[in-house]
Coordinates of C-alpha atoms and ligand atoms in Angstrom, one line a residue:
M1 CA -12.8 -11.4 1.2
K2 CA -11.2 -9.5 -0.9
I3 CA -10.0 -5.8 -0.5
I4 CA -7.6 -3.0 -2.2
M5 CA -6.7 -0.1 -0.5
L6 CA -6.3 3.5 -1.6
G7 CA -5.1 5.4 -0.7
A8 CA -2.1 8.8 -1.2
P9 CA 1.2 7.4 -0.2
G10 CA 1.6 8.5 3.9
A11 CA -2.8 8.5 4.1
G12 CA -1.8 5.3 6.1
K13 CA -3.7 2.8 3.7
G14 CA -0.2 0.4 4.8
T15 CA -0.8 1.4 8.4
Q16 CA -5.0 -0.5 7.8
A17 CA -4.1 -3.2 6.5
K18 CA -1.9 -5.2 8.9
Q19 CA -5.0 -4.9 10.7
I20 CA -7.4 -5.5 8.8
A21 CA -4.8 -8.2 7.6
D22 CA -4.5 -9.6 11.5
K23 CA -8.4 -9.3 11.9
Y24 CA -10.2 -11.0 9.5
G25 CA -6.9 -13.6 8.4
I26 CA -6.4 -12.6 5.3
P27 CA -2.6 -12.0 3.7
H28 CA -0.5 -8.6 3.4
I29 CA 0.3 -8.0 0.0
S30 CA 2.3 -4.7 -0.6
T31 CA 3.7 -4.6 -3.9
G32 CA 5.9 -2.1 -1.6
D33 CA 7.6 -4.5 -0.1
I34 CA 7.7 -7.0 -2.2
F35 CA 9.6 -4.1 -3.9
R36 CA 12.0 -3.8 -1.3
A37 CA 13.2 -7.2 0.4
N38 CA 13.6 -8.7 -3.5
I39 CA 16.1 -4.7 -3.7
K40 CA 17.6 -6.2 -0.5
N41 CA 17.9 -9.9 -2.1
G42 CA 20.0 -8.5 -4.6
T43 CA 17.0 -9.6 -7.1
E44 CA 17.3 -8.5 -11.0
L45 CA 13.9 -7.6 -10.0
G46 CA 15.1 -5.6 -7.3
K47 CA 17.1 -3.8 -8.9
K48 CA 15.0 -2.3 -11.5
A49 CA 12.9 -1.8 -9.4
K50 CA 14.9 0.2 -7.3
E51 CA 15.3 3.0 -9.9
Y52 CA 12.7 3.9 -10.5
M53 CA 11.3 4.0 -6.7
D54 CA 14.4 6.3 -6.1
Q55 CA 13.4 8.3 -8.1
G56 CA 9.1 8.9 -6.6
A57 CA 8.3 6.7 -10.4
L58 CA 5.8 3.4 -10.8
V59 CA 7.8 0.4 -11.2
P60 CA 6.5 -0.2 -14.9
D61 CA 3.0 -1.8 -15.7
E62 CA 5.4 -5.5 -16.8
L63 CA 6.8 -5.8 -13.8
T64 CA 4.5 -5.2 -11.4
C65 CA 1.1 -7.2 -12.6
D66 CA 1.9 -11.0 -13.1
L67 CA 3.7 -10.9 -9.7
V68 CA 0.7 -9.5 -7.7
M69 CA -1.9 -12.0 -10.1
D70 CA 1.0 -15.2 -9.1
R71 CA 0.7 -13.7 -5.2
I72 CA -2.9 -14.0 -4.9
A73 CA -2.9 -17.3 -7.0
Q74 CA -0.7 -18.6 -3.8
D75 CA -3.4 -21.3 -1.4
D76 CA -3.4 -18.9 1.8
A77 CA -4.5 -16.4 -0.5
K78 CA -7.9 -18.1 -1.0
N79 CA -9.9 -17.0 1.0
G80 CA -9.2 -13.6 0.2
F81 CA -6.4 -10.8 0.5
V82 CA -6.1 -7.2 1.1
L83 CA -4.2 -5.4 -0.8
D84 CA -1.5 -2.5 0.3
G85 CA -0.1 0.1 -2.8
F86 CA -1.2 -2.5 -6.2
P87 CA -3.1 -1.6 -8.2
R88 CA -1.9 2.2 -8.3
T89 CA -2.8 2.9 -12.3
I90 CA -5.8 1.9 -14.3
P91 CA -4.3 -0.6 -16.4
Q92 CA -3.5 -2.2 -13.5
A93 CA -7.0 -2.1 -12.5
E94 CA -8.3 -3.8 -15.8
A95 CA -5.2 -6.4 -15.3
L96 CA -6.6 -7.7 -11.8
T97 CA -10.1 -7.2 -12.4
A98 CA -9.9 -9.6 -16.0
A99 CA -7.1 -12.1 -14.4
L100 CA -10.6 -12.5 -11.3
E101 CA -12.8 -12.7 -13.8
K102 CA -11.3 -15.9 -15.1
I103 CA -11.1 -17.8 -12.8
G104 CA -15.2 -16.8 -11.3
Q105 CA -14.4 -14.3 -8.9
K106 CA -14.2 -10.4 -8.3
M107 CA -12.5 -7.3 -5.5
D108 CA -15.8 -7.1 -2.7
F109 CA -14.3 -3.9 -1.5
A110 CA -11.7 -0.3 -2.2
I111 CA -11.0 1.3 0.5
D112 CA -9.7 4.6 -0.4
V113 CA -8.4 6.4 3.0
D114 CA -8.6 9.4 2.5
V115 CA -6.3 12.6 3.7
P116 CA -5.6 15.6 1.9
D117 CA -1.6 16.5 0.7
E118 CA -1.0 19.2 3.2
N119 CA -0.9 16.3 5.8
I120 CA 0.8 13.7 4.1
V121 CA 4.7 15.6 3.7
N122 CA 4.6 16.8 7.8
R123 CA 3.2 13.3 8.1
M124 CA 6.2 11.1 5.6
S125 CA 8.9 13.4 6.9
G126 CA 8.2 11.1 10.7
R127 CA 7.8 8.0 8.7
R128 CA 10.7 5.3 9.5
A129 CA 11.0 2.2 8.7
C130 CA 12.7 -1.4 9.0
L131 CA 14.1 -1.7 5.9
N132 CA 14.4 -6.0 7.4
C133 CA 11.2 -6.9 8.2
G134 CA 9.1 -4.3 6.2
A135 CA 7.0 -2.4 9.6
T136 CA 6.9 0.7 9.8
Y137 CA 6.1 3.6 12.6
H138 CA 6.8 7.1 13.2
I139 CA 8.9 9.1 15.6
V140 CA 5.4 10.8 17.2
S141 CA 2.1 8.8 16.4
I142 CA 3.6 5.6 16.1
P143 CA 7.2 5.9 17.8
P144 CA 8.7 2.8 18.1
K145 CA 9.3 1.3 22.4
Q146 CA 13.0 1.8 21.2
E147 CA 14.4 4.8 19.3
G148 CA 15.8 4.0 16.3
I149 CA 15.4 0.4 16.9
C150 CA 12.2 -2.0 15.5
D151 CA 10.2 -3.5 18.1
R152 CA 9.7 -6.6 15.7
C153 CA 13.4 -7.4 15.0
G154 CA 15.7 -5.7 16.8
S155 CA 17.5 -4.5 13.0
E156 CA 17.5 -0.1 13.2
I157 CA 15.1 1.8 11.4
V158 CA 15.5 4.5 9.2
L159 CA 13.7 7.1 6.6
R160 CA 13.4 5.7 3.5
D161 CA 14.7 7.2 0.6
D162 CA 11.5 7.6 -1.3
D163 CA 9.6 8.2 2.2
K164 CA 12.6 11.7 1.4
P165 CA 10.5 15.1 1.6
E166 CA 11.9 15.9 -2.6
T167 CA 10.5 12.8 -3.5
V168 CA 8.1 12.4 -1.2
Q169 CA 6.5 15.8 -3.5
K170 CA 6.5 14.0 -6.4
R171 CA 5.0 10.2 -5.2
L172 CA 1.9 13.0 -4.5
S173 CA 1.8 14.3 -8.0
V174 CA 2.3 10.4 -10.0
Y175 CA -0.2 9.5 -7.4
H176 CA -2.2 12.6 -8.5
E177 CA -2.2 11.3 -12.2
Q178 CA -2.1 7.8 -12.0
T179 CA -3.5 6.7 -9.3
Q180 CA -6.6 8.8 -8.2
P181 CA -8.6 7.9 -10.6
L182 CA -9.5 4.2 -9.8
I183 CA -11.0 6.0 -7.1
E184 CA -14.2 6.6 -9.8
Y185 CA -13.5 3.8 -12.0
Y186 CA -14.5 1.3 -8.6
Q187 CA -16.7 3.8 -7.9
K188 CA -18.0 2.8 -11.1
Q189 CA -18.2 -1.6 -9.7
G190 CA -19.4 -0.2 -7.2
I191 CA -17.4 -1.7 -4.1
L192 CA -15.8 2.1 -3.0
Q193 CA -15.7 3.1 0.2
S194 CA -14.3 6.5 1.4
V195 CA -12.6 7.0 5.0
D196 CA -11.7 10.0 7.0
G197 CA -7.6 9.8 6.8
T198 CA -6.8 13.3 9.0
V199 CA -8.4 11.0 13.2
P200 CA -6.3 8.3 15.1
M201 CA -5.5 5.2 13.3
E202 CA -7.7 3.6 15.8
E203 CA -10.6 5.2 14.8
V204 CA -9.9 4.6 10.6
F205 CA -9.6 1.2 12.2
R206 CA -13.2 1.1 13.9
S207 CA -14.5 3.0 10.2
I208 CA -13.3 0.5 8.2
V209 CA -14.6 -2.4 10.5
A210 CA -17.6 -1.1 10.6
I211 CA -17.9 -1.3 6.7
L212 CA -16.2 -5.0 6.1
G213 CA -17.8 -6.4 8.7
E214 CA -17.3 -7.8 12.8
Ligands
AMP1 P1 4.4 1.7 -1.5 O1 5.6 1.1 0.0 O2 3.7 1.2 -1.8 O3 4.7 3.1 -1.1 O4 5.3 1.5 -2.8 C1 6.8 2.3 -2.1 C2 7.0 2.5 -4.1 O5 7.8 0.9 -5.0 C3 6.2 3.3 -5.6 O6 6.6 4.7 -4.8 C4 6.8 2.5 -6.7 O7 7.8 3.3 -6.1 C5 6.6 1.2 -6.3 N1 5.3 0.8 -6.1 C6 4.7 0.2 -5.3 N2 4.0 -0.5 -5.7 C7 3.2 -0.2 -6.9 C8 2.7 -1.3 -7.7 N3 1.2 -1.4 -7.9 N4 2.4 0.0 -9.3 C9 3.9 0.0 -9.3 N5 5.2 0.8 -8.2 C10 4.5 0.9 -7.6

């Protein structure tokens, strides 16, 4: 099963993607996580990506597409995968469609987690992330067991630079300009499904399972 998660930054698509990956036994592929891992390890890619990420801008397609194509060609992705944060532009979506066509495959589902802008800014200010293992929390809806500490690896959890309010506004406008057109793109491909992302996350997940099947 090959799934794309769509939705504004902060819509909760990462949380849902992780649960989908667990339930269906497919890898969760998050371009944001891949970039953050590269930043942490001080790679050339990480240095380049950071300049864009810190401003709330998108990392250029040429730095992003090959990375994803290499990742989905790996062995653990042969029965499917869930993409989180990719594609984010029409050229990225076209590159993905073309790469899959070459091997006689196509995406099965594009799931849009729909949350209005008003809710997003509030949510993002409460978001906390572990820069060590990538786990994400929310101070109200998904608090860690011990305040400020990651449940999974024990590192400190922080408000990511790109989740700060001024950057969130920029990311939202980038989303509307560059990513939202993907909703129509996948509608035309006949694989778009929308879920209400404003309800509690367990309910969001139930709606997604109803779409994907038990
Ligand atoms: P995320 O964790 O998905 O919210 O991504 C964090 C940041 O990484 C974004 O604001 C972008 O700067 C960058 N990024 C992640 N995925 C992509 C992508 N597919 N294309 C371009 N930039 C991306």
